[in-house]
């Protein structure tokens, strides 16, 4: 067990674009709420972000990495309670990935739905995209993680991590990899695109489609525009179990951001026309993002502070990751350096 009696939690976000409200309610907001209860480690998974190399602009990439790190802090991740670091600052992630690559069956990787949807029919897709789940398994297993808070979309990758850890433990008993459990938030686990509620809200889609997402750093005017033009239908149905996908998405977001229960929400909005729900959602969204944006602005003037946090985070991360990697190396029969 990590840190005395506390179980350990590990999670991360890729710096692949502007963080959106789905990343917040499905991930970072949950993280901030569990820092006292668990030994929490939060990483900016920059190595994952290069799995689609066509999307990398080196200058922008560097800025995005630091933006995500600053947003962790702005959203309430407290460096006095949590370890915050950049994945590429801890080389153990890459070495662990090589070892696990050699132990992970290729067939398991081809079955991953995220790979299938991101690769599409593109013949020049990079090996890293296929290998993404192994890097993610390495991230999690290096820290003897007990719980991984993720949105619904990442559940298959946690299953993969569990299966791989069990396989490694069976092949090399001394590895003693800890089998992690997913921690899926009760609400906001899968926020859908505002312009198309059949696909999840995603950073990379938001780069090319206006009106797809609400960015955490969007202005009130941008937030209003995105929500007021969100896809709905021609009904008046604002009950959670009966609403169409677009309206259900708005209801789910309202539930998680307002903190109201479903009965109260349905009583307020059912049969009212969707304009009322949208306006109320604009208000709660702006109110939720205001303090985050204010804190973010403060941090943009404190790059040295952010650099120190990331350096200290990487140091602590390495102090946990290195012994786990050494344990696997030893179990596999490598000679200790
Ligand atoms: N739409 C979503 N609803 C709820 N949770 C979500 N997450 C992502 N999208 C939603 C959660 O945010 C965390 C970080 O995700 P990630 O950056 O590792 O990768 P992702 O899931 O692929 O996120 P995106 O935004 O869709 O990015 P791109 O476009 O780069 O693929 C995870 O915990 C995820 O579950």
mmCIF file of C-alpha atoms and ligand atoms in Angstrom:
data_model
loop_
_atom_site.group_PDB
_atom_site.id
_atom_site.type_symbol
_atom_site.label_atom_id
_atom_site.label_comp_id
_atom_site.label_asym_id
_atom_site.label_seq_id
_atom_site.Cartn_x
_atom_site.Cartn_y
_atom_site.Cartn_z
ATOM 1 C CA UNK A 1 0.000 0.000 0.000
ATOM 2 C CA UNK A 2 1.288 3.440 -0.931
ATOM 3 C CA UNK A 3 2.008 6.244 1.542
ATOM 4 C CA UNK A 4 1.079 4.543 4.830
ATOM 5 C CA UNK A 5 -2.539 3.486 4.696
ATOM 6 C CA UNK A 6 -3.562 5.504 1.665
ATOM 7 C CA UNK A 7 -4.255 3.763 -1.635
ATOM 8 C CA UNK A 8 -2.509 5.241 -4.637
ATOM 9 C CA UNK A 9 -4.273 6.962 -7.537
ATOM 10 C CA UNK A 10 -2.631 7.765 -10.885
ATOM 11 C CA UNK A 11 -4.090 9.589 -13.872
ATOM 12 C CA UNK A 12 -3.132 11.923 -16.700
ATOM 13 C CA UNK A 13 -4.260 14.066 -19.611
ATOM 14 C CA UNK A 14 -2.608 14.352 -23.027
ATOM 15 C CA UNK A 15 -1.535 17.837 -24.130
ATOM 16 C CA UNK A 16 -3.164 17.341 -27.530
ATOM 17 C CA UNK A 17 -5.262 20.511 -27.568
ATOM 18 C CA UNK A 18 -7.251 22.855 -25.408
ATOM 19 C CA UNK A 19 -8.686 21.171 -22.329
ATOM 20 C CA UNK A 20 -12.480 21.055 -22.426
ATOM 21 C CA UNK A 21 -15.329 20.676 -20.001
ATOM 22 C CA UNK A 22 -15.350 16.870 -20.598
ATOM 23 C CA UNK A 23 -11.726 16.641 -19.407
ATOM 24 C CA UNK A 24 -12.734 18.711 -16.392
ATOM 25 C CA UNK A 25 -15.892 16.952 -15.195
ATOM 26 C CA UNK A 26 -14.773 13.509 -16.398
ATOM 27 C CA UNK A 27 -11.283 13.743 -14.924
ATOM 28 C CA UNK A 28 -9.616 16.764 -13.281
ATOM 29 C CA UNK A 29 -12.565 17.824 -11.107
ATOM 30 C CA UNK A 30 -12.705 14.290 -9.717
ATOM 31 C CA UNK A 31 -8.976 14.292 -9.075
ATOM 32 C CA UNK A 32 -9.155 17.506 -7.080
ATOM 33 C CA UNK A 33 -11.856 15.982 -4.883
ATOM 34 C CA UNK A 34 -9.892 12.888 -3.832
ATOM 35 C CA UNK A 35 -6.522 14.378 -2.894
ATOM 36 C CA UNK A 36 -7.032 13.998 0.860
ATOM 37 C CA UNK A 37 -8.293 10.462 0.607
ATOM 38 C CA UNK A 38 -5.595 8.968 -1.651
ATOM 39 C CA UNK A 39 -1.891 9.285 -2.442
ATOM 40 C CA UNK A 40 -2.483 11.050 -5.756
ATOM 41 C CA UNK A 41 -0.128 11.257 -8.746
ATOM 42 C CA UNK A 42 -1.147 13.319 -11.779
ATOM 43 C CA UNK A 43 0.907 13.373 -14.930
ATOM 44 C CA UNK A 44 0.805 15.399 -18.151
ATOM 45 C CA UNK A 45 1.168 12.501 -20.579
ATOM 46 C CA UNK A 46 3.213 14.264 -23.234
ATOM 47 C CA UNK A 47 4.688 11.026 -24.637
ATOM 48 C CA UNK A 48 1.140 9.887 -25.451
ATOM 49 C CA UNK A 49 0.516 13.142 -27.281
ATOM 50 C CA UNK A 50 3.059 12.336 -30.020
ATOM 51 C CA UNK A 51 1.254 9.176 -31.132
ATOM 52 C CA UNK A 52 -0.350 11.269 -33.895
ATOM 53 C CA UNK A 53 2.834 13.001 -35.121
ATOM 54 C CA UNK A 54 1.071 14.919 -37.932
ATOM 55 C CA UNK A 55 -0.651 16.989 -35.228
ATOM 56 C CA UNK A 56 2.597 18.205 -33.633
ATOM 57 C CA UNK A 57 3.816 21.739 -34.041
ATOM 58 C CA UNK A 58 6.905 21.785 -31.751
ATOM 59 C CA UNK A 59 6.434 25.376 -30.572
ATOM 60 C CA UNK A 60 2.754 24.958 -29.860
ATOM 61 C CA UNK A 61 3.344 21.546 -28.299
ATOM 62 C CA UNK A 62 5.651 23.014 -25.643
ATOM 63 C CA UNK A 63 3.058 25.690 -24.840
ATOM 64 C CA UNK A 64 0.245 23.123 -24.627
ATOM 65 C CA UNK A 65 2.228 20.927 -22.224
ATOM 66 C CA UNK A 66 2.737 23.861 -19.849
ATOM 67 C CA UNK A 67 -0.882 24.977 -20.294
ATOM 68 C CA UNK A 68 -2.170 21.569 -19.187
ATOM 69 C CA UNK A 69 0.173 21.556 -16.176
ATOM 70 C CA UNK A 70 -0.982 25.054 -15.175
ATOM 71 C CA UNK A 71 -4.615 24.025 -15.616
ATOM 72 C CA UNK A 72 -4.112 21.097 -13.240
ATOM 73 C CA UNK A 73 -3.146 23.633 -10.569
ATOM 74 C CA UNK A 74 -5.878 26.083 -11.595
ATOM 75 C CA UNK A 75 -8.516 23.330 -11.331
ATOM 76 C CA UNK A 76 -7.504 22.644 -7.747
ATOM 77 C CA UNK A 77 -4.761 20.027 -7.909
ATOM 78 C CA UNK A 78 -2.640 21.016 -4.931
ATOM 79 C CA UNK A 79 1.114 20.319 -5.208
ATOM 80 C CA UNK A 80 1.272 20.041 -1.413
ATOM 81 C CA UNK A 81 -1.057 17.046 -1.627
ATOM 82 C CA UNK A 82 -0.456 15.565 -5.087
ATOM 83 C CA UNK A 83 2.557 14.727 -7.228
ATOM 84 C CA UNK A 84 2.364 16.612 -10.544
ATOM 85 C CA UNK A 85 4.891 15.956 -13.312
ATOM 86 C CA UNK A 86 5.534 15.591 -17.039
ATOM 87 C CA UNK A 87 5.694 12.007 -18.304
ATOM 88 C CA UNK A 88 8.751 12.695 -20.486
ATOM 89 C CA UNK A 89 10.712 13.861 -17.410
ATOM 90 C CA UNK A 90 10.611 10.335 -15.978
ATOM 91 C CA UNK A 91 12.532 8.024 -18.348
ATOM 92 C CA UNK A 92 11.311 4.912 -16.502
ATOM 93 C CA UNK A 93 8.030 5.234 -18.477
ATOM 94 C CA UNK A 94 9.831 4.565 -21.744
ATOM 95 C CA UNK A 95 11.894 1.637 -20.460
ATOM 96 C CA UNK A 96 8.878 0.042 -18.781
ATOM 97 C CA UNK A 97 7.028 0.376 -22.083
ATOM 98 C CA UNK A 98 9.745 -1.527 -23.936
ATOM 99 C CA UNK A 99 9.629 -4.409 -21.446
ATOM 100 C CA UNK A 100 5.824 -4.524 -21.485
ATOM 101 C CA UNK A 101 5.816 -4.280 -25.304
ATOM 102 C CA UNK A 102 7.656 -7.563 -25.391
ATOM 103 C CA UNK A 103 5.087 -9.158 -23.097
ATOM 104 C CA UNK A 104 1.865 -7.722 -24.590
ATOM 105 C CA UNK A 105 0.156 -9.816 -27.296
ATOM 106 C CA UNK A 106 -0.305 -7.860 -30.515
ATOM 107 C CA UNK A 107 -3.872 -9.172 -30.897
ATOM 108 C CA UNK A 108 -4.886 -7.405 -27.685
ATOM 109 C CA UNK A 109 -3.706 -4.091 -29.114
ATOM 110 C CA UNK A 110 -5.544 -4.505 -32.418
ATOM 111 C CA UNK A 111 -8.779 -4.950 -30.463
ATOM 112 C CA UNK A 112 -8.623 -1.530 -28.796
ATOM 113 C CA UNK A 113 -11.525 0.628 -29.992
ATOM 114 C CA UNK A 114 -9.591 3.891 -29.553
ATOM 115 C CA UNK A 115 -6.894 2.593 -31.916
ATOM 116 C CA UNK A 116 -9.496 1.506 -34.450
ATOM 117 C CA UNK A 117 -11.281 4.847 -34.412
ATOM 118 C CA UNK A 118 -8.118 6.988 -34.442
ATOM 119 C CA UNK A 119 -6.276 4.908 -37.042
ATOM 120 C CA UNK A 120 -9.304 4.727 -39.322
ATOM 121 C CA UNK A 121 -8.185 3.733 -42.786
ATOM 122 C CA UNK A 122 -4.953 5.740 -42.567
ATOM 123 C CA UNK A 123 -2.157 3.457 -43.834
ATOM 124 C CA UNK A 124 0.671 5.634 -42.500
ATOM 125 C CA UNK A 125 -0.522 5.416 -38.907
ATOM 126 C CA UNK A 126 2.431 5.348 -36.471
ATOM 127 C CA UNK A 127 3.385 2.321 -34.388
ATOM 128 C CA UNK A 128 3.032 4.517 -31.299
ATOM 129 C CA UNK A 129 -0.715 4.809 -31.793
ATOM 130 C CA UNK A 130 -1.083 1.043 -31.659
ATOM 131 C CA UNK A 131 1.255 0.971 -28.676
ATOM 132 C CA UNK A 132 -0.611 3.719 -26.771
ATOM 133 C CA UNK A 133 -2.255 1.266 -24.312
ATOM 134 C CA UNK A 134 1.136 -0.257 -23.394
ATOM 135 C CA UNK A 135 2.536 3.181 -22.551
ATOM 136 C CA UNK A 136 -0.603 3.831 -20.505
ATOM 137 C CA UNK A 137 -0.202 0.472 -18.731
ATOM 138 C CA UNK A 138 3.408 1.430 -17.947
ATOM 139 C CA UNK A 139 2.301 4.761 -16.484
ATOM 140 C CA UNK A 140 -0.147 3.044 -14.182
ATOM 141 C CA UNK A 141 1.887 -0.024 -13.189
ATOM 142 C CA UNK A 142 5.112 1.895 -12.436
ATOM 143 C CA UNK A 143 3.417 3.533 -9.448
ATOM 144 C CA UNK A 144 1.800 0.391 -7.964
ATOM 145 C CA UNK A 145 -1.454 2.210 -8.631
ATOM 146 C CA UNK A 146 -4.621 0.981 -6.930
ATOM 147 C CA UNK A 147 -7.149 3.211 -8.674
ATOM 148 C CA UNK A 148 -7.246 5.054 -12.002
ATOM 149 C CA UNK A 149 -9.852 7.793 -12.353
ATOM 150 C CA UNK A 150 -10.858 7.931 -16.022
ATOM 151 C CA UNK A 151 -13.835 8.749 -18.200
ATOM 152 C CA UNK A 152 -15.919 5.907 -19.655
ATOM 153 C CA UNK A 153 -13.872 6.168 -22.897
ATOM 154 C CA UNK A 154 -10.702 4.903 -21.205
ATOM 155 C CA UNK A 155 -12.240 1.890 -19.468
ATOM 156 C CA UNK A 156 -11.032 -0.556 -22.126
ATOM 157 C CA UNK A 157 -7.441 0.603 -21.621
ATOM 158 C CA UNK A 158 -7.697 -0.088 -17.886
ATOM 159 C CA UNK A 159 -9.003 -3.592 -18.647
ATOM 160 C CA UNK A 160 -5.991 -4.026 -20.945
ATOM 161 C CA UNK A 161 -3.650 -2.861 -18.150
ATOM 162 C CA UNK A 162 -5.189 -5.328 -15.701
ATOM 163 C CA UNK A 163 -4.916 -8.235 -18.155
ATOM 164 C CA UNK A 164 -1.332 -7.348 -19.014
ATOM 165 C CA UNK A 165 -0.310 -7.049 -15.350
ATOM 166 C CA UNK A 166 -1.865 -10.426 -14.592
ATOM 167 C CA UNK A 167 -0.053 -11.972 -17.559
ATOM 168 C CA UNK A 168 3.305 -10.508 -16.450
ATOM 169 C CA UNK A 169 2.777 -11.658 -12.854
ATOM 170 C CA UNK A 170 2.045 -15.176 -14.116
ATOM 171 C CA UNK A 171 5.104 -15.228 -16.376
ATOM 172 C CA UNK A 172 7.495 -13.621 -13.841
ATOM 173 C CA UNK A 173 6.281 -14.127 -10.280
ATOM 174 C CA UNK A 174 8.742 -11.647 -8.789
ATOM 175 C CA UNK A 175 7.254 -8.762 -10.796
ATOM 176 C CA UNK A 176 4.379 -8.410 -8.345
ATOM 177 C CA UNK A 177 2.638 -5.761 -10.405
ATOM 178 C CA UNK A 178 -0.336 -4.236 -8.615
ATOM 179 C CA UNK A 179 -3.643 -4.782 -10.441
ATOM 180 C CA UNK A 180 -5.422 -1.413 -10.741
ATOM 181 C CA UNK A 181 -9.152 -0.698 -10.719
ATOM 182 C CA UNK A 182 -10.849 1.997 -12.802
ATOM 183 C CA UNK A 183 -12.608 4.775 -10.933
ATOM 184 C CA UNK A 184 -15.419 6.072 -13.174
ATOM 185 C CA UNK A 185 -17.184 9.230 -11.967
ATOM 186 C CA UNK A 186 -20.954 8.801 -11.400
ATOM 187 C CA UNK A 187 -21.855 11.838 -13.540
ATOM 188 C CA UNK A 188 -19.977 13.451 -16.408
ATOM 189 C CA UNK A 189 -18.200 10.201 -17.276
ATOM 190 C CA UNK A 190 -18.785 10.809 -20.971
ATOM 191 C CA UNK A 191 -19.535 14.331 -22.121
ATOM 192 C CA UNK A 192 -20.582 14.314 -25.758
ATOM 193 C CA UNK A 193 -19.817 16.841 -28.502
ATOM 194 C CA UNK A 194 -22.156 19.854 -28.444
ATOM 195 C CA UNK A 195 -22.374 19.797 -32.232
ATOM 196 C CA UNK A 196 -22.809 16.016 -32.454
ATOM 197 C CA UNK A 197 -23.958 14.143 -29.392
ATOM 198 C CA UNK A 198 -23.164 10.753 -30.906
ATOM 199 C CA UNK A 199 -19.401 11.326 -30.472
ATOM 200 C CA UNK A 200 -17.598 12.210 -27.251
ATOM 201 C CA UNK A 201 -16.289 15.713 -26.759
ATOM 202 C CA UNK A 202 -12.619 15.582 -27.671
ATOM 203 C CA UNK A 203 -9.656 17.986 -27.711
ATOM 204 C CA UNK A 204 -8.445 17.014 -31.142
ATOM 205 C CA UNK A 205 -11.902 17.345 -32.724
ATOM 206 C CA UNK A 206 -12.288 20.770 -31.087
ATOM 207 C CA UNK A 207 -9.125 21.930 -32.889
ATOM 208 C CA UNK A 208 -10.942 21.746 -36.211
ATOM 209 C CA UNK A 209 -14.663 22.098 -35.336
ATOM 210 C CA UNK A 210 -16.018 25.274 -33.776
ATOM 211 C CA UNK A 211 -18.990 24.641 -31.489
ATOM 212 C CA UNK A 212 -17.833 21.102 -30.656
ATOM 213 C CA UNK A 213 -16.514 21.759 -27.147
ATOM 214 C CA UNK A 214 -16.459 24.219 -24.266
ATOM 215 C CA UNK A 215 -12.795 25.027 -23.571
ATOM 216 C CA UNK A 216 -11.755 25.610 -19.961
ATOM 217 C CA UNK A 217 -10.222 28.920 -21.004
ATOM 218 C CA UNK A 218 -13.097 30.039 -23.273
ATOM 219 C CA UNK A 219 -14.552 33.505 -22.705
ATOM 220 C CA UNK A 220 -18.157 33.867 -21.441
ATOM 221 C CA UNK A 221 -19.190 34.909 -24.975
ATOM 222 C CA UNK A 222 -17.625 31.767 -26.489
ATOM 223 C CA UNK A 223 -19.255 29.576 -23.840
ATOM 224 C CA UNK A 224 -22.637 31.151 -24.495
ATOM 225 C CA UNK A 225 -22.308 30.728 -28.241
ATOM 226 C CA UNK A 226 -21.294 27.056 -27.987
ATOM 227 C CA UNK A 227 -24.097 26.117 -25.592
ATOM 228 C CA UNK A 228 -26.863 28.144 -27.259
ATOM 229 C CA UNK A 229 -26.083 26.502 -30.610
ATOM 230 C CA UNK A 230 -25.767 22.984 -29.162
ATOM 231 C CA UNK A 231 -27.619 20.260 -31.008
ATOM 232 C CA UNK A 232 -31.058 19.414 -29.544
ATOM 233 C CA UNK A 233 -34.300 18.162 -31.161
ATOM 234 C CA UNK A 234 -37.833 19.358 -31.850
ATOM 235 C CA UNK A 235 -39.352 17.820 -28.686
ATOM 236 C CA UNK A 236 -39.777 19.366 -25.237
ATOM 237 C CA UNK A 237 -38.348 16.373 -23.399
ATOM 238 C CA UNK A 238 -36.027 17.222 -20.514
ATOM 239 C CA UNK A 239 -36.273 14.023 -18.472
ATOM 240 C CA UNK A 240 -32.965 12.158 -18.081
ATOM 241 C CA UNK A 241 -34.322 8.759 -19.128
ATOM 242 C CA UNK A 242 -36.349 9.999 -22.101
ATOM 243 C CA UNK A 243 -34.362 12.868 -23.602
ATOM 244 C CA UNK A 244 -32.654 12.585 -26.997
ATOM 245 C CA UNK A 245 -28.815 12.431 -27.006
ATOM 246 C CA UNK A 246 -28.179 16.172 -27.456
ATOM 247 C CA UNK A 247 -30.543 17.217 -24.664
ATOM 248 C CA UNK A 248 -29.371 14.396 -22.411
ATOM 249 C CA UNK A 249 -25.830 15.710 -22.810
ATOM 250 C CA UNK A 250 -26.935 19.189 -21.689
ATOM 251 C CA UNK A 251 -28.861 17.706 -18.750
ATOM 252 C CA UNK A 252 -25.854 15.638 -17.664
ATOM 253 C CA UNK A 253 -23.589 18.673 -17.802
ATOM 254 C CA UNK A 254 -26.100 20.763 -15.882
ATOM 255 C CA UNK A 255 -26.400 18.040 -13.229
ATOM 256 C CA UNK A 256 -22.668 17.855 -12.606
ATOM 257 C CA UNK A 257 -22.012 21.608 -12.736
ATOM 258 C CA UNK A 258 -25.057 22.752 -10.737
ATOM 259 C CA UNK A 259 -24.886 19.981 -8.129
ATOM 260 C CA UNK A 260 -28.708 19.731 -8.219
ATOM 261 C CA UNK A 261 -30.448 16.364 -8.166
ATOM 262 C CA UNK A 262 -32.209 14.971 -11.210
ATOM 263 C CA UNK A 263 -35.758 15.356 -9.872
ATOM 264 C CA UNK A 264 -35.216 19.076 -9.258
ATOM 265 C CA UNK A 265 -33.662 19.539 -12.714
ATOM 266 C CA UNK A 266 -36.519 17.733 -14.460
ATOM 267 C CA UNK A 267 -39.093 19.760 -12.488
ATOM 268 C CA UNK A 268 -37.409 22.971 -13.603
ATOM 269 C CA UNK A 269 -36.863 22.214 -17.289
ATOM 270 C CA UNK A 270 -39.220 19.485 -18.555
ATOM 271 C CA UNK A 271 -41.758 20.762 -21.081
ATOM 272 C CA UNK A 272 -40.257 24.268 -21.056
ATOM 273 C CA UNK A 273 -38.460 24.464 -24.396
ATOM 274 C CA UNK A 274 -34.718 23.950 -24.458
ATOM 275 C CA UNK A 275 -33.803 27.651 -24.399
ATOM 276 C CA UNK A 276 -34.347 27.775 -20.640
ATOM 277 C CA UNK A 277 -32.091 24.764 -20.021
ATOM 278 C CA UNK A 278 -29.399 26.189 -22.297
ATOM 279 C CA UNK A 279 -29.420 29.597 -20.593
ATOM 280 C CA UNK A 280 -29.179 27.992 -17.165
ATOM 281 C CA UNK A 281 -26.316 25.818 -18.392
ATOM 282 C CA UNK A 282 -24.488 28.893 -19.725
ATOM 283 C CA UNK A 283 -24.733 30.457 -16.261
ATOM 284 C CA UNK A 284 -23.478 27.475 -14.276
ATOM 285 C CA UNK A 285 -20.680 26.844 -16.773
ATOM 286 C CA UNK A 286 -19.396 30.422 -16.642
ATOM 287 C CA UNK A 287 -19.612 30.367 -12.843
ATOM 288 C CA UNK A 288 -17.687 27.063 -12.662
ATOM 289 C CA UNK A 289 -14.927 28.241 -15.014
ATOM 290 C CA UNK A 290 -14.469 31.762 -13.633
ATOM 291 C CA UNK A 291 -12.268 30.848 -10.623
ATOM 292 C CA UNK A 292 -10.272 28.370 -12.735
ATOM 293 C CA UNK A 293 -9.538 31.031 -15.325
ATOM 294 C CA UNK A 294 -8.562 33.596 -12.667
ATOM 295 C CA UNK A 295 -6.107 31.168 -11.084
ATOM 296 C CA UNK A 296 -4.750 30.220 -14.506
ATOM 297 C CA UNK A 297 -4.047 33.887 -15.270
ATOM 298 C CA UNK A 298 -2.073 34.178 -12.022
ATOM 299 C CA UNK A 299 -0.023 31.131 -12.975
ATOM 300 C CA UNK A 300 0.895 32.438 -16.426
ATOM 301 C CA UNK A 301 2.990 35.052 -14.618
ATOM 302 C CA UNK A 302 4.645 32.423 -12.435
ATOM 303 C CA UNK A 303 6.481 30.104 -14.847
ATOM 304 C CA UNK A 304 9.381 29.572 -12.406
ATOM 305 C CA UNK A 305 6.941 28.387 -9.751
ATOM 306 C CA UNK A 306 5.367 25.951 -12.234
ATOM 307 C CA UNK A 307 8.832 24.728 -13.285
ATOM 308 C CA UNK A 308 9.743 24.036 -9.645
ATOM 309 C CA UNK A 309 6.524 22.082 -9.052
ATOM 310 C CA UNK A 310 7.181 19.940 -12.134
ATOM 311 C CA UNK A 311 10.814 19.282 -11.167
ATOM 312 C CA UNK A 312 9.891 18.265 -7.624
ATOM 313 C CA UNK A 313 7.037 16.151 -8.982
ATOM 314 C CA UNK A 314 9.343 14.313 -11.389
ATOM 315 C CA UNK A 315 11.818 13.658 -8.568
ATOM 316 C CA UNK A 316 9.184 12.072 -6.362
ATOM 317 C CA UNK A 317 7.727 10.162 -9.322
ATOM 318 C CA UNK A 318 11.159 8.695 -10.135
ATOM 319 C CA UNK A 319 11.647 7.642 -6.512
ATOM 320 C CA UNK A 320 8.558 5.416 -6.875
ATOM 321 C CA UNK A 321 8.907 4.361 -10.512
ATOM 322 C CA UNK A 322 12.571 3.290 -10.415
ATOM 323 C CA UNK A 323 12.124 0.542 -7.775
ATOM 324 C CA UNK A 324 9.101 -0.891 -9.627
ATOM 325 C CA UNK A 325 11.045 -1.013 -12.873
ATOM 326 C CA UNK A 326 14.000 -2.596 -11.048
ATOM 327 C CA UNK A 327 11.631 -5.243 -9.627
ATOM 328 C CA UNK A 328 10.405 -6.174 -13.114
ATOM 329 C CA UNK A 329 13.932 -6.169 -14.565
ATOM 330 C CA UNK A 330 15.092 -8.429 -11.745
ATOM 331 C CA UNK A 331 12.091 -10.771 -12.108
ATOM 332 C CA UNK A 332 12.868 -11.103 -15.837
ATOM 333 C CA UNK A 333 16.527 -11.943 -15.155
ATOM 334 C CA UNK A 334 18.324 -8.760 -16.189
ATOM 335 C CA UNK A 335 21.681 -8.059 -14.519
ATOM 336 C CA UNK A 336 21.446 -5.204 -12.032
ATOM 337 C CA UNK A 337 23.562 -2.192 -13.060
HETATM 338 N N1 LIG B 1 -15.793 13.760 -23.425
HETATM 339 C C1 LIG B 1 -15.298 13.351 -22.275
HETATM 340 N N2 LIG B 1 -16.115 13.158 -21.215
HETATM 341 C C2 LIG B 1 -15.621 12.771 -20.020
HETATM 342 N N3 LIG B 1 -14.312 12.531 -19.794
HETATM 343 C C3 LIG B 1 -13.466 12.709 -20.825
HETATM 344 N N4 LIG B 1 -12.131 12.582 -20.940
HETATM 345 C C4 LIG B 1 -11.752 12.894 -22.197
HETATM 346 N N5 LIG B 1 -12.826 13.232 -22.932
HETATM 347 C C5 LIG B 1 -13.905 13.136 -22.103
HETATM 348 C C6 LIG B 1 -11.266 12.172 -19.855
HETATM 349 O O1 LIG B 1 -10.246 13.144 -19.747
HETATM 350 C C7 LIG B 1 -9.037 12.502 -19.378
HETATM 351 C C8 LIG B 1 -7.943 12.914 -20.293
HETATM 352 O O2 LIG B 1 -8.095 12.388 -21.550
HETATM 353 P P1 LIG B 1 -6.830 12.234 -22.506
HETATM 354 O O3 LIG B 1 -6.260 13.529 -22.804
HETATM 355 O O4 LIG B 1 -5.877 11.264 -21.958
HETATM 356 O O5 LIG B 1 -7.365 11.543 -23.776
HETATM 357 P P2 LIG B 1 -8.753 11.424 -24.368
HETATM 358 O O6 LIG B 1 -9.655 10.601 -23.526
HETATM 359 O O7 LIG B 1 -8.531 10.868 -25.740
HETATM 360 O O8 LIG B 1 -9.247 12.941 -24.380
HETATM 361 P P3 LIG B 1 -9.702 13.809 -25.574
HETATM 362 O O9 LIG B 1 -10.137 15.108 -25.036
HETATM 363 O O10 LIG B 1 -10.676 13.065 -26.410
HETATM 364 O O11 LIG B 1 -8.380 14.060 -26.361
HETATM 365 P P4 LIG B 1 -7.934 13.637 -27.811
HETATM 366 O O12 LIG B 1 -8.822 14.409 -28.719
HETATM 367 O O13 LIG B 1 -6.522 14.042 -27.884
HETATM 368 O O14 LIG B 1 -8.119 12.171 -27.972
HETATM 369 C C9 LIG B 1 -9.289 11.008 -19.377
HETATM 370 O O15 LIG B 1 -9.498 10.587 -18.052
HETATM 371 C C10 LIG B 1 -10.537 10.878 -20.187
HETATM 372 O O16 LIG B 1 -11.286 9.753 -19.826
#
